[in-house]
Tab-separated table of C-alpha atoms in Angstrom:
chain	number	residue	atom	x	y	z
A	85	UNK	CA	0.000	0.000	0.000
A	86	UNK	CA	0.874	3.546	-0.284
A	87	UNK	CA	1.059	4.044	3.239
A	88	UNK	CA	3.690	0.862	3.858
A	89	UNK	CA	5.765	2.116	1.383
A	90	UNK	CA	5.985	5.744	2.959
A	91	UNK	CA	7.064	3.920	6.027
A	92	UNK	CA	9.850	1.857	4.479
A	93	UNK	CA	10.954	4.693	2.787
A	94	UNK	CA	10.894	7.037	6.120
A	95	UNK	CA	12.509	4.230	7.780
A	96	UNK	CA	15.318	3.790	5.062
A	97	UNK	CA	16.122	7.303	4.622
A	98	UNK	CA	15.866	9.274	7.850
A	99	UNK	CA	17.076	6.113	10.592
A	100	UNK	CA	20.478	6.417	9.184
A	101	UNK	CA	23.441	8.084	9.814
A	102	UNK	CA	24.252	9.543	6.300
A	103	UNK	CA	20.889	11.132	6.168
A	104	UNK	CA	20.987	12.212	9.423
A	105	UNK	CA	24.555	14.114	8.609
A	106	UNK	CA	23.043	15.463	5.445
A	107	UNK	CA	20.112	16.968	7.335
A	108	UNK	CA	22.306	19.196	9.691
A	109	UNK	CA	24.050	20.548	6.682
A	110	UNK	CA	20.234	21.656	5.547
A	111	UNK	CA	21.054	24.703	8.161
A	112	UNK	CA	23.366	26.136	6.050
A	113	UNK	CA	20.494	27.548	3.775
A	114	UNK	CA	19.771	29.896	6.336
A	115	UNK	CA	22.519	31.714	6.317
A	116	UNK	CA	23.766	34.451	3.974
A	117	UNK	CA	26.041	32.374	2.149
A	118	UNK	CA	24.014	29.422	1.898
A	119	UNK	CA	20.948	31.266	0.900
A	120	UNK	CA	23.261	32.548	-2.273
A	121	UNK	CA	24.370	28.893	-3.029
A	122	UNK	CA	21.001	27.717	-2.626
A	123	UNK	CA	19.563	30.050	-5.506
A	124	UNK	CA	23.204	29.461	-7.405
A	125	UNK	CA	21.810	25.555	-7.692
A	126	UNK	CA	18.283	26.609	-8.267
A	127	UNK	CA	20.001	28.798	-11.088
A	128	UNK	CA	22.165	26.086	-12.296
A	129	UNK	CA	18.464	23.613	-12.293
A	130	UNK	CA	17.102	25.248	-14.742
A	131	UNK	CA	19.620	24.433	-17.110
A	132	UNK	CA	19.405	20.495	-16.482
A	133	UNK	CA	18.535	18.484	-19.454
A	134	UNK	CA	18.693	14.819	-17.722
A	135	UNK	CA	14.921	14.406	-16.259
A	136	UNK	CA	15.522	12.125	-13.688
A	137	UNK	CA	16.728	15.903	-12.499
A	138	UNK	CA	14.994	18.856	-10.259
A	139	UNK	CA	14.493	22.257	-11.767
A	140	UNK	CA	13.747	24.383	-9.082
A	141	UNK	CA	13.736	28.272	-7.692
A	142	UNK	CA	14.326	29.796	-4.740
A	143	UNK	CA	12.525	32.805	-3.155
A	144	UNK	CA	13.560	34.781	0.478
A	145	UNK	CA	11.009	34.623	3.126
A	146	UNK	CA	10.422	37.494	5.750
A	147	UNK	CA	13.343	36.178	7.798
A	148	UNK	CA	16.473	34.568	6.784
A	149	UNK	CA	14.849	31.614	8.438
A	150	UNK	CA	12.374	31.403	6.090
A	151	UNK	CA	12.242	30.638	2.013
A	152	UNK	CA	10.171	28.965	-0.403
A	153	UNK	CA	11.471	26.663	-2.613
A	154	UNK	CA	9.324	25.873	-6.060
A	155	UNK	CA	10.159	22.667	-8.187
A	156	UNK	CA	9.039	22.973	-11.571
A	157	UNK	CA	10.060	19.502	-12.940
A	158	UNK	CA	11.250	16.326	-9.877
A	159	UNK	CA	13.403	13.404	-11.122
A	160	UNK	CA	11.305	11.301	-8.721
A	161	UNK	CA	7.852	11.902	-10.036
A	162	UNK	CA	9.455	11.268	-13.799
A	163	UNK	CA	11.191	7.922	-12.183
A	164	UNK	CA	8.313	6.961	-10.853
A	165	UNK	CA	5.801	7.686	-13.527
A	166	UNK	CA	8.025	5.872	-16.157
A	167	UNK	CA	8.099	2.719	-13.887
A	168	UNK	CA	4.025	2.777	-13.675
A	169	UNK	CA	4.240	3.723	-10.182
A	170	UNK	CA	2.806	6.939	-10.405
A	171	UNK	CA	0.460	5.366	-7.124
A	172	UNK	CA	3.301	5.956	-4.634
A	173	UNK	CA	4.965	9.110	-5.288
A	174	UNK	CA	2.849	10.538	-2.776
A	175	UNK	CA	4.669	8.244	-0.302
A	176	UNK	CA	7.948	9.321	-1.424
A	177	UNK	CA	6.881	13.447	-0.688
A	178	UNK	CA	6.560	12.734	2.485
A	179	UNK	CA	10.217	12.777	2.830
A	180	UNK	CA	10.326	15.920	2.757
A	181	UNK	CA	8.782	17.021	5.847
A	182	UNK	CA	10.644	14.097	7.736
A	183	UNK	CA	14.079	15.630	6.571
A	184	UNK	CA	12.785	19.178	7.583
A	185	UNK	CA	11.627	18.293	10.905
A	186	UNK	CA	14.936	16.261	11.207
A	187	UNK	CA	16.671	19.782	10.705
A	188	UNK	CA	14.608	21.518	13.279
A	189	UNK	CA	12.208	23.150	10.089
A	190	UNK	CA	8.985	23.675	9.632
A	191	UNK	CA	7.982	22.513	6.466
A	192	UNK	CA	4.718	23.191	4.305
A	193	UNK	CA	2.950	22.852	0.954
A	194	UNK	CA	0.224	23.672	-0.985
A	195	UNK	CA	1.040	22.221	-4.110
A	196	UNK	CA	2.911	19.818	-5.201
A	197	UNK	CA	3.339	17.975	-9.032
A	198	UNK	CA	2.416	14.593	-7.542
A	199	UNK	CA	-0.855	15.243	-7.243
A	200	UNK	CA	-0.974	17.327	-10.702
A	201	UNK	CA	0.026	20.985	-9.505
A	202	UNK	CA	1.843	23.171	-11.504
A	203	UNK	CA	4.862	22.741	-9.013
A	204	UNK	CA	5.948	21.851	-5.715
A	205	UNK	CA	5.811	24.649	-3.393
A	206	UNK	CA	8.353	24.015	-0.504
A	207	UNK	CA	7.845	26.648	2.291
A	208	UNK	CA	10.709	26.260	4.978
A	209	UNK	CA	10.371	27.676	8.468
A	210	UNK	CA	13.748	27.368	10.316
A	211	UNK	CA	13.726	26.870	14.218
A	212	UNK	CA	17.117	27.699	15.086
């Protein structure tokens, strides 16, 4: 079911050290200098050509504490749709507000492509 894979995938992903790691260096986007790198690579995504790729920009919140990310095009929901699993890519979004809360964020959406938006609209809400 949709619901057992979005718990082996929560369990493979965030109960690990390597994901755990990569989830403190998430903080770095809310700092001057990671803020710039972050919309560098949103810059950079828009350029990608491979679809199993994100394109993706980056907009400042009210606080440097806050932004929004918005993914235009996700390498997972083109993976998943070319394997006729289209079902569970729901499952997989939920990743992202395990990694955020892992990182001490707030995390929040609207919208997202899985379920036929326009984009994903990531809003993060650091908690310092």
């Amino acid at each position: 079911t949709v619901e057992e894979v979005r718990v082996y995938y929560r369990k493979a992903m965030c109960e690990n050290f390597l994901t755990q790691a990569a989830s403190k260096k998430g903080s770095r986007s809310y700092t001057v200098k990671g803020r710039e790198k972050l919309k560098r690579q949103a810059k950079q995504s828009e350029q990608n050509t491979n679809p199993y790729s994100w394109k993706f920009s980056v907009e400042d919140g009210e606080t440097l504490n806050q932004y929004t990310a918005y993914f235009h095009t996700c390498g997972i929901c083109y993976l998943m749709k070319k394997l006729g699993l289209e079902k569970y890519i729901p499952a997989m979004c939920t990743l992202d507000y395990d990694m955020a809360e892992l990182n001490n964020t707030k995390f929040t959406r609207k919208y997202t492509l899985a379920e036929g938006g326009k984009y994903c609209d990531c809003h993060y809400d650091h908690k310092g």
